[in-house]
Amino acid sequence: MAVRRKYICKVVERLIKDQCIQAAPIFVEELARALGVEVQYQPADDKLSGFLIRDFKNHCAVIGVNSSHHKNRQRFTIAHELGHFLLHEGEKVHVDRIDYSFQVKLRNEDSSKGINLEEKEANYFAAELLMPASFLKKDLTNMEMLDLLDEEGLKKLADSYRVSTQALTFRLAYLGYIQL
Ligand SMILES: [Zn+2]
C-alpha cells in the first residue's frame, strides 16, 4: 500500500473550501475546533510531539501538543494529528514520538509497515494543509524565482505560512518548484 496522495489532496481541498480559508497562514487550531477537535498544550520531553485521543461515540477528539517545541513545530503536530483523525480509523489513543521508528521495529513486520504508512499519510496531510499547493502557486507567481533561491526570500515565505524553512523547502521540491 502506498500513501493515498490524491485522496489526501481531495480531503484537504474540501476542508479549505468548507472552512472558507483563503490565504496563509492556516489557523490549524481553529480548524481543529471547527471539526470538533480540542487542542491542549502541555510541556513534555523533547521526544514527544503530540497525541490524539478520540471519542468515537461523539465524533470528537482531543489533540495534545508538546508546548516546549517551536511554535511552527506545534502547528505541524496539530496538522499531523488532524490527519490521523480524518484519515485513519485508528486506535482510541495515538501517541507520536520521535523514537517511534524504534518502537515499531519491536512489532512484527506487517503491522509496522501499516503503522509507518499511517505516519507518512499524516505527514503528507500536514504538509498539504499547512502549505496548500494552490496557495503556493499564487504566492510564487507574485514572487521572483530568484528570491526563492535566496535564503531570505525562502525564510519570508516560510514565515508567511508559519512553517519552518526546512518544511517549506521539502514542499517546494515535492511540487517541483526547486531542486534539492
Ligand atoms: Zn502520527
XYZ file of N, CA and C and ligand atoms in Angstrom:
541
model
N 0.837 -1.209 0.000
C 0.000 0.000 0.000
C 0.869 1.256 0.000
N 0.457 2.204 -0.793
C 1.212 3.455 -0.874
C 0.406 4.585 -0.231
N 1.064 5.682 0.003
C 0.389 6.869 0.547
C -0.676 7.336 -0.451
N -1.886 7.553 0.053
C -3.003 7.943 -0.836
C -2.966 9.446 -1.102
N -1.972 9.842 -1.916
C -1.750 11.277 -2.137
C -2.971 11.993 -2.715
N -3.559 11.424 -3.779
C -4.697 12.071 -4.436
C -5.866 12.242 -3.475
N -6.142 11.166 -2.758
C -7.251 11.186 -1.808
C -7.001 12.249 -0.731
N -5.775 12.296 -0.227
C -5.438 13.249 0.829
C -5.560 14.694 0.305
N -5.109 14.912 -0.933
C -5.259 16.244 -1.557
C -6.726 16.654 -1.594
N -7.576 15.709 -1.962
C -9.013 15.986 -2.045
C -9.573 16.348 -0.669
N -9.187 15.580 0.334
C -9.681 15.825 1.696
C -9.283 17.235 2.147
N -8.020 17.607 1.882
C -7.527 18.928 2.289
C -8.224 20.035 1.504
N -8.369 19.819 0.195
C -9.042 20.818 -0.655
C -10.449 21.105 -0.140
N -11.163 20.031 0.163
C -12.541 20.182 0.639
C -12.574 20.938 1.962
N -11.626 20.597 2.823
C -11.530 21.220 4.145
C -11.322 22.728 4.017
N -10.413 23.102 3.143
C -10.081 24.511 2.933
C -11.278 25.271 2.354
N -11.983 24.590 1.468
C -13.158 25.203 0.853
C -14.296 25.346 1.878
N -14.560 24.249 2.580
C -15.651 24.259 3.567
C -15.432 25.311 4.649
N -14.169 25.497 5.027
C -13.872 26.438 6.117
C -13.585 27.849 5.584
N -13.753 28.028 4.280
C -13.544 29.344 3.641
C -12.162 29.929 3.948
N -11.142 29.089 3.914
C -9.781 29.565 4.145
C -9.239 30.062 2.805
N -8.767 31.318 2.790
C -8.367 31.888 1.512
C -6.901 32.259 1.397
N -6.222 32.294 2.525
C -4.806 32.665 2.464
C -4.046 32.064 3.633
N -2.730 31.975 3.459
C -1.869 31.503 4.538
C -1.717 32.634 5.557
N -1.398 32.359 6.810
C -1.217 31.012 7.368
C -2.553 30.325 7.674
N -2.511 29.003 7.666
C -3.682 28.209 8.040
C -3.744 28.168 9.564
N -4.874 28.587 10.116
C -5.008 28.557 11.576
C -5.494 27.170 11.989
N -4.534 26.295 12.243
C -4.862 24.879 12.449
C -5.665 24.606 13.707
N -5.404 25.390 14.746
C -6.134 25.136 15.991
C -7.621 25.467 15.801
N -7.885 26.596 15.147
C -9.280 26.973 14.878
C -9.951 25.957 13.960
N -9.192 25.494 12.996
C -9.705 24.500 12.067
C -10.062 23.219 12.821
N -9.169 22.806 13.724
C -9.415 21.605 14.529
C -10.707 21.785 15.326
N -10.830 22.942 15.952
C -12.011 23.203 16.779
C -13.283 23.129 15.938
N -13.210 23.662 14.723
C -14.381 23.625 13.837
C -14.772 22.191 13.492
N -13.806 21.266 13.609
C -14.073 19.861 13.293
C -14.396 19.044 14.550
N -14.540 19.749 15.669
C -14.884 19.060 16.909
C -13.680 18.489 17.641
N -12.511 19.056 17.354
C -11.276 18.581 17.994
C -10.692 19.696 18.854
N -10.523 19.393 20.130
C -9.968 20.377 21.054
C -8.439 20.227 21.101
N -7.739 21.344 21.183
C -6.274 21.275 21.240
C -5.806 21.710 22.627
N -4.970 20.880 23.229
C -4.429 21.202 24.548
C -2.907 21.229 24.481
N -2.313 22.189 25.200
C -0.859 22.355 25.174
C -0.282 22.016 26.531
N 0.810 21.270 26.481
C 1.487 20.937 27.725
C 2.964 20.670 27.437
N 3.850 21.164 28.307
C 5.267 20.854 28.068
C 5.521 19.370 28.303
N 6.386 18.802 27.485
C 6.716 17.379 27.644
C 8.160 17.179 27.223
N 8.674 15.971 27.388
C 10.048 15.747 26.976
C 10.152 15.882 25.459
N 11.337 16.216 24.993
C 11.542 16.613 23.602
C 11.069 15.571 22.594
N 11.125 14.304 22.970
C 10.808 13.239 22.014
C 9.316 13.091 21.730
N 8.497 13.633 22.616
C 7.047 13.538 22.408
C 6.579 14.739 21.587
N 5.985 14.476 20.414
C 5.460 15.575 19.595
C 4.024 15.886 19.993
N 3.228 14.835 20.089
C 1.827 15.044 20.431
C 1.060 13.748 20.459
N -0.235 13.877 20.716
C -1.072 12.676 20.730
C -2.495 13.031 20.354
N -3.254 11.991 20.051
C -4.654 12.155 19.676
C -5.485 11.183 20.503
N -6.476 11.721 21.198
C -7.397 10.852 21.941
C -8.779 11.038 21.337
N -9.352 9.949 20.863
C -10.645 10.059 20.182
C -11.793 9.595 21.047
N -12.914 10.254 20.808
C -14.175 9.831 21.391
C -15.040 9.409 20.197
N -14.985 8.116 19.875
C -15.662 7.625 18.669
C -17.173 7.846 18.737
N -17.724 7.700 19.963
C -19.169 7.799 20.124
C -19.673 9.193 19.753
N -18.925 10.203 20.176
C -19.381 11.583 19.949
C -18.684 12.266 18.770
N -17.881 11.491 18.031
C -17.163 12.025 16.869
C -16.323 13.250 17.204
N -15.689 13.235 18.338
C -14.807 14.356 18.660
C -13.486 13.795 19.188
N -12.551 14.688 19.463
C -11.232 14.234 19.887
C -10.484 15.353 20.602
N -9.404 14.973 21.246
C -8.505 15.942 21.871
C -7.119 15.702 21.299
N -6.478 16.798 20.873
C -5.094 16.706 20.422
C -4.225 17.320 21.505
N -3.213 16.585 21.916
C -2.256 17.105 22.891
C -0.992 17.517 22.149
N -0.466 18.695 22.474
C 0.718 19.207 21.788
C 1.813 19.517 22.799
N 3.032 19.158 22.460
C 4.167 19.481 23.317
C 4.502 20.969 23.174
N 4.157 21.739 24.214
C 4.320 23.198 24.132
C 5.777 23.633 24.296
N 6.675 22.672 24.568
C 8.105 23.023 24.650
C 8.707 23.172 23.257
N 8.025 22.624 22.275
C 8.555 22.705 20.911
C 8.302 24.075 20.302
N 9.048 24.390 19.233
C 8.872 25.637 18.489
C 7.435 25.737 17.976
N 6.908 26.964 17.950
C 5.520 27.208 17.505
C 5.200 26.540 16.157
N 6.139 26.651 15.204
C 5.904 26.056 13.881
C 5.770 24.545 13.973
N 6.594 23.970 14.829
C 6.545 22.518 15.010
C 5.225 22.109 15.670
N 4.739 22.930 16.604
C 3.453 22.648 17.249
C 2.327 22.659 16.221
N 2.413 23.596 15.270
C 1.403 23.657 14.216
C 1.440 22.391 13.354
N 2.658 21.932 13.086
C 2.803 20.711 12.286
C 2.203 19.517 13.038
N 2.457 19.475 14.339
C 1.915 18.386 15.165
C 0.390 18.384 15.124
N -0.225 19.565 15.280
C -1.697 19.648 15.241
C -2.202 19.136 13.889
N -1.551 19.592 12.805
C -1.971 19.174 11.462
C -1.782 17.666 11.279
N -0.676 17.137 11.799
C -0.395 15.697 11.706
C -1.484 14.890 12.440
N -1.813 15.309 13.646
C -2.834 14.580 14.426
C -4.211 14.717 13.780
N -4.483 15.892 13.208
C -5.752 16.072 12.475
C -5.821 15.094 11.309
N -4.671 14.876 10.686
C -4.582 13.913 9.592
C -4.992 12.524 10.059
N -4.464 12.093 11.199
C -4.876 10.784 11.738
C -6.380 10.781 11.996
N -6.876 11.873 12.557
C -8.292 11.961 12.916
C -9.185 11.805 11.678
N -8.786 12.437 10.584
C -9.639 12.433 9.397
C -9.393 11.253 8.458
N -8.180 10.696 8.501
C -7.831 9.680 7.501
C -7.867 8.245 8.002
N -7.635 8.088 9.312
C -7.426 6.731 9.819
C -8.469 6.329 10.844
N -8.888 5.095 10.739
C -9.836 4.566 11.715
C -9.163 4.603 13.083
N -7.972 4.030 13.086
C -7.078 4.157 14.227
C -7.568 3.658 15.554
N -6.679 3.845 16.520
C -6.979 3.399 17.860
C -7.501 4.582 18.673
N -7.947 4.299 19.880
C -8.539 5.346 20.711
C -7.483 6.386 21.092
N -6.300 5.895 21.418
C -5.214 6.807 21.794
C -4.040 6.589 20.850
N -3.576 7.651 20.219
C -2.424 7.561 19.326
C -1.355 8.540 19.816
N -0.161 8.034 20.032
C 0.920 8.874 20.536
C 2.020 8.965 19.489
N 2.492 10.185 19.222
C 3.572 10.373 18.257
C 4.852 10.778 18.967
N 5.817 9.901 18.891
C 7.127 10.173 19.484
C 8.179 10.098 18.390
N 9.269 10.819 18.617
C 10.340 10.815 17.630
C 11.004 9.443 17.543
N 11.088 8.777 18.687
C 11.736 7.461 18.682
C 10.748 6.366 18.251
N 9.701 6.808 17.592
C 8.654 5.900 17.145
C 9.194 4.774 16.272
N 10.127 5.117 15.357
C 10.651 4.109 14.440
C 11.296 2.956 15.212
N 11.839 3.297 16.375
C 12.422 2.251 17.199
C 11.326 1.339 17.741
N 10.238 1.960 18.183
C 9.130 1.177 18.739
C 8.518 0.237 17.713
N 8.350 0.732 16.480
C 7.674 -0.122 15.503
C 8.537 -1.325 15.133
N 9.830 -1.193 15.297
C 10.698 -2.329 14.991
C 10.418 -3.508 15.904
N 9.875 -3.194 17.063
C 9.600 -4.258 18.021
C 8.362 -5.074 17.628
N 7.545 -4.492 16.780
C 6.339 -5.204 16.361
C 6.671 -6.091 15.171
N 5.718 -6.921 14.785
C 6.018 -7.751 13.623
C 5.979 -6.896 12.362
N 6.614 -7.361 11.321
C 6.874 -6.517 10.149
C 5.596 -5.989 9.492
N 4.600 -6.843 9.348
C 3.375 -6.425 8.663
C 2.702 -5.257 9.360
N 2.577 -5.352 10.677
C 1.871 -4.284 11.370
C 2.724 -3.020 11.392
N 4.047 -3.166 11.431
C 4.878 -1.962 11.453
C 4.816 -1.239 10.113
N 4.659 -1.998 9.032
C 4.512 -1.375 7.718
C 3.246 -0.539 7.688
N 2.149 -1.099 8.210
C 0.876 -0.382 8.264
C 0.990 0.888 9.077
N 1.676 0.825 10.199
C 1.826 1.989 11.073
C 2.670 3.061 10.379
N 3.752 2.632 9.717
C 4.591 3.594 9.012
C 3.811 4.313 7.927
N 2.940 3.582 7.261
C 2.136 4.179 6.200
C 1.227 5.260 6.782
N 0.620 4.969 7.927
C -0.261 5.962 8.554
C 0.530 7.204 8.954
N 1.755 7.010 9.423
C 2.586 8.167 9.794
C 2.930 8.995 8.561
N 3.265 8.300 7.471
C 3.585 9.007 6.228
C 2.378 9.786 5.739
N 1.204 9.155 5.822
C -0.012 9.830 5.361
C -0.326 11.053 6.222
N -0.142 10.918 7.528
C -0.413 12.056 8.421
C 0.566 13.195 8.133
N 1.821 12.866 7.837
C 2.810 13.896 7.491
C 2.476 14.559 6.164
N 2.040 13.758 5.215
C 1.671 14.284 3.906
C 0.465 15.216 4.038
N -0.508 14.782 4.836
C -1.695 15.598 5.099
C -1.285 16.938 5.718
N -0.373 16.888 6.691
C 0.070 18.111 7.379
C 0.728 19.087 6.410
N 1.568 18.561 5.519
C 2.247 19.416 4.541
C 1.240 20.035 3.576
N 0.269 19.222 3.130
C -0.771 19.713 2.223
C -1.603 20.806 2.881
N -1.924 20.575 4.150
C -2.802 21.512 4.864
C -2.081 22.819 5.197
N -0.854 22.726 5.672
C -0.137 23.940 6.099
C 0.406 24.731 4.916
N 0.672 24.025 3.806
C 1.212 24.689 2.615
C 0.428 24.223 1.382
N -0.853 24.651 1.278
C -1.674 24.178 0.156
C -1.025 24.524 -1.188
N -1.046 23.565 -2.096
C -0.399 23.745 -3.403
C -0.950 24.969 -4.138
N -2.274 25.178 -4.039
C -2.888 26.299 -4.766
C -2.448 27.647 -4.186
N -2.259 27.708 -2.874
C -1.809 28.949 -2.226
C -0.368 29.254 -2.642
N 0.451 28.200 -2.645
C 1.866 28.391 -3.010
C 1.976 28.864 -4.455
N 1.149 28.260 -5.306
C 1.183 28.617 -6.719
C 0.909 30.110 -6.874
N -0.094 30.598 -6.169
C -0.471 32.003 -6.233
C 0.664 32.893 -5.702
N 1.191 32.516 -4.546
C 2.249 33.322 -3.927
C 3.515 33.325 -4.772
N 3.776 32.196 -5.422
C 5.024 32.104 -6.191
C 4.950 32.867 -7.507
N 3.736 33.050 -8.028
C 3.646 33.843 -9.259
C 3.899 35.320 -8.955
N 3.654 35.691 -7.703
C 3.916 37.079 -7.305
C 5.360 37.275 -6.847
N 6.121 36.214 -6.917
C 7.474 36.254 -6.373
C 8.455 35.905 -7.479
N 9.541 36.602 -7.514
C 10.576 36.276 -8.489
C 11.186 34.926 -8.124
N 11.416 34.062 -9.113
C 12.006 32.761 -8.824
C 13.380 32.899 -8.169
N 14.044 33.995 -8.506
C 15.369 34.235 -7.916
C 15.272 34.367 -6.401
N 14.194 34.997 -5.939
C 14.002 35.172 -4.496
C 13.919 33.843 -3.772
N 13.391 32.857 -4.498
C 13.211 31.539 -3.917
C 14.552 30.860 -3.639
N 15.518 31.207 -4.446
C 16.834 30.618 -4.270
C 17.617 31.370 -3.199
N 17.080 32.505 -2.823
C 17.720 33.329 -1.823
C 17.186 32.939 -0.440
N 18.071 32.758 0.505
C 17.674 32.268 1.823
C 16.654 33.184 2.497
N 16.860 34.475 2.305
C 15.971 35.438 2.946
C 14.558 35.362 2.352
N 14.500 35.185 1.032
C 13.213 35.071 0.351
C 12.465 33.842 0.815
N 13.201 32.759 0.975
C 12.625 31.492 1.426
C 12.093 31.632 2.857
N 12.880 32.317 3.677
C 12.503 32.491 5.083
C 11.229 33.337 5.177
N 11.150 34.359 4.341
C 9.989 35.243 4.326
C 8.721 34.459 3.961
N 8.854 33.621 2.943
C 7.716 32.809 2.506
C 7.326 31.809 3.603
N 8.334 31.174 4.199
C 8.076 30.212 5.280
C 7.363 30.906 6.440
N 7.801 32.123 6.769
C 7.179 32.866 7.871
C 5.719 33.173 7.576
N 5.415 33.466 6.310
C 4.032 33.812 5.988
C 3.119 32.583 6.097
N 3.699 31.392 5.979
C 2.920 30.161 6.170
C 3.062 29.620 7.597
N 3.916 30.285 8.356
C 4.253 29.836 9.722
C 4.678 28.367 9.743
N 5.621 28.083 8.862
C 6.243 26.750 8.832
C 7.758 26.956 8.854
N 8.490 25.897 9.106
C 9.950 26.019 9.098
C 10.430 26.116 7.651
N 11.596 26.720 7.445
C 12.136 26.806 6.083
C 12.412 25.400 5.560
N 12.765 24.488 6.452
C 13.025 23.104 6.030
C 11.748 22.456 5.467
N 10.640 22.640 6.190
C 9.364 22.072 5.725
C 8.978 22.684 4.383
N 9.174 23.999 4.258
C 8.823 24.669 3.003
C 9.720 24.192 1.858
N 10.999 24.035 2.142
C 11.939 23.572 1.116
C 11.527 22.206 0.580
N 11.193 21.285 1.483
C 10.759 19.946 1.054
C 9.492 20.044 0.203
N 8.588 20.891 0.650
C 7.312 21.038 -0.053
C 7.535 21.602 -1.463
N 8.372 22.631 -1.577
C 8.638 23.241 -2.879
C 9.338 22.257 -3.814
N 10.202 21.440 -3.236
C 10.889 20.434 -4.042
C 9.891 19.383 -4.512
N 9.000 18.969 -3.597
C 7.987 17.969 -3.951
C 7.090 18.481 -5.074
N 6.755 19.775 -5.021
C 5.869 20.360 -6.030
C 6.612 20.742 -7.306
N 7.925 20.563 -7.285
C 8.714 20.777 -8.488
C 9.181 22.208 -8.719
N 9.073 23.062 -7.704
C 9.499 24.451 -7.873
C 11.015 24.600 -7.733
N 11.598 23.782 -6.896
C 13.050 23.833 -6.724
C 13.604 22.407 -6.759
N 14.906 22.331 -6.916
C 15.555 21.023 -6.873
C 16.467 20.967 -5.675
N 16.407 19.858 -4.966
C 17.266 19.745 -3.782
C 18.614 19.149 -4.158
Zn 1.322 10.071 13.854
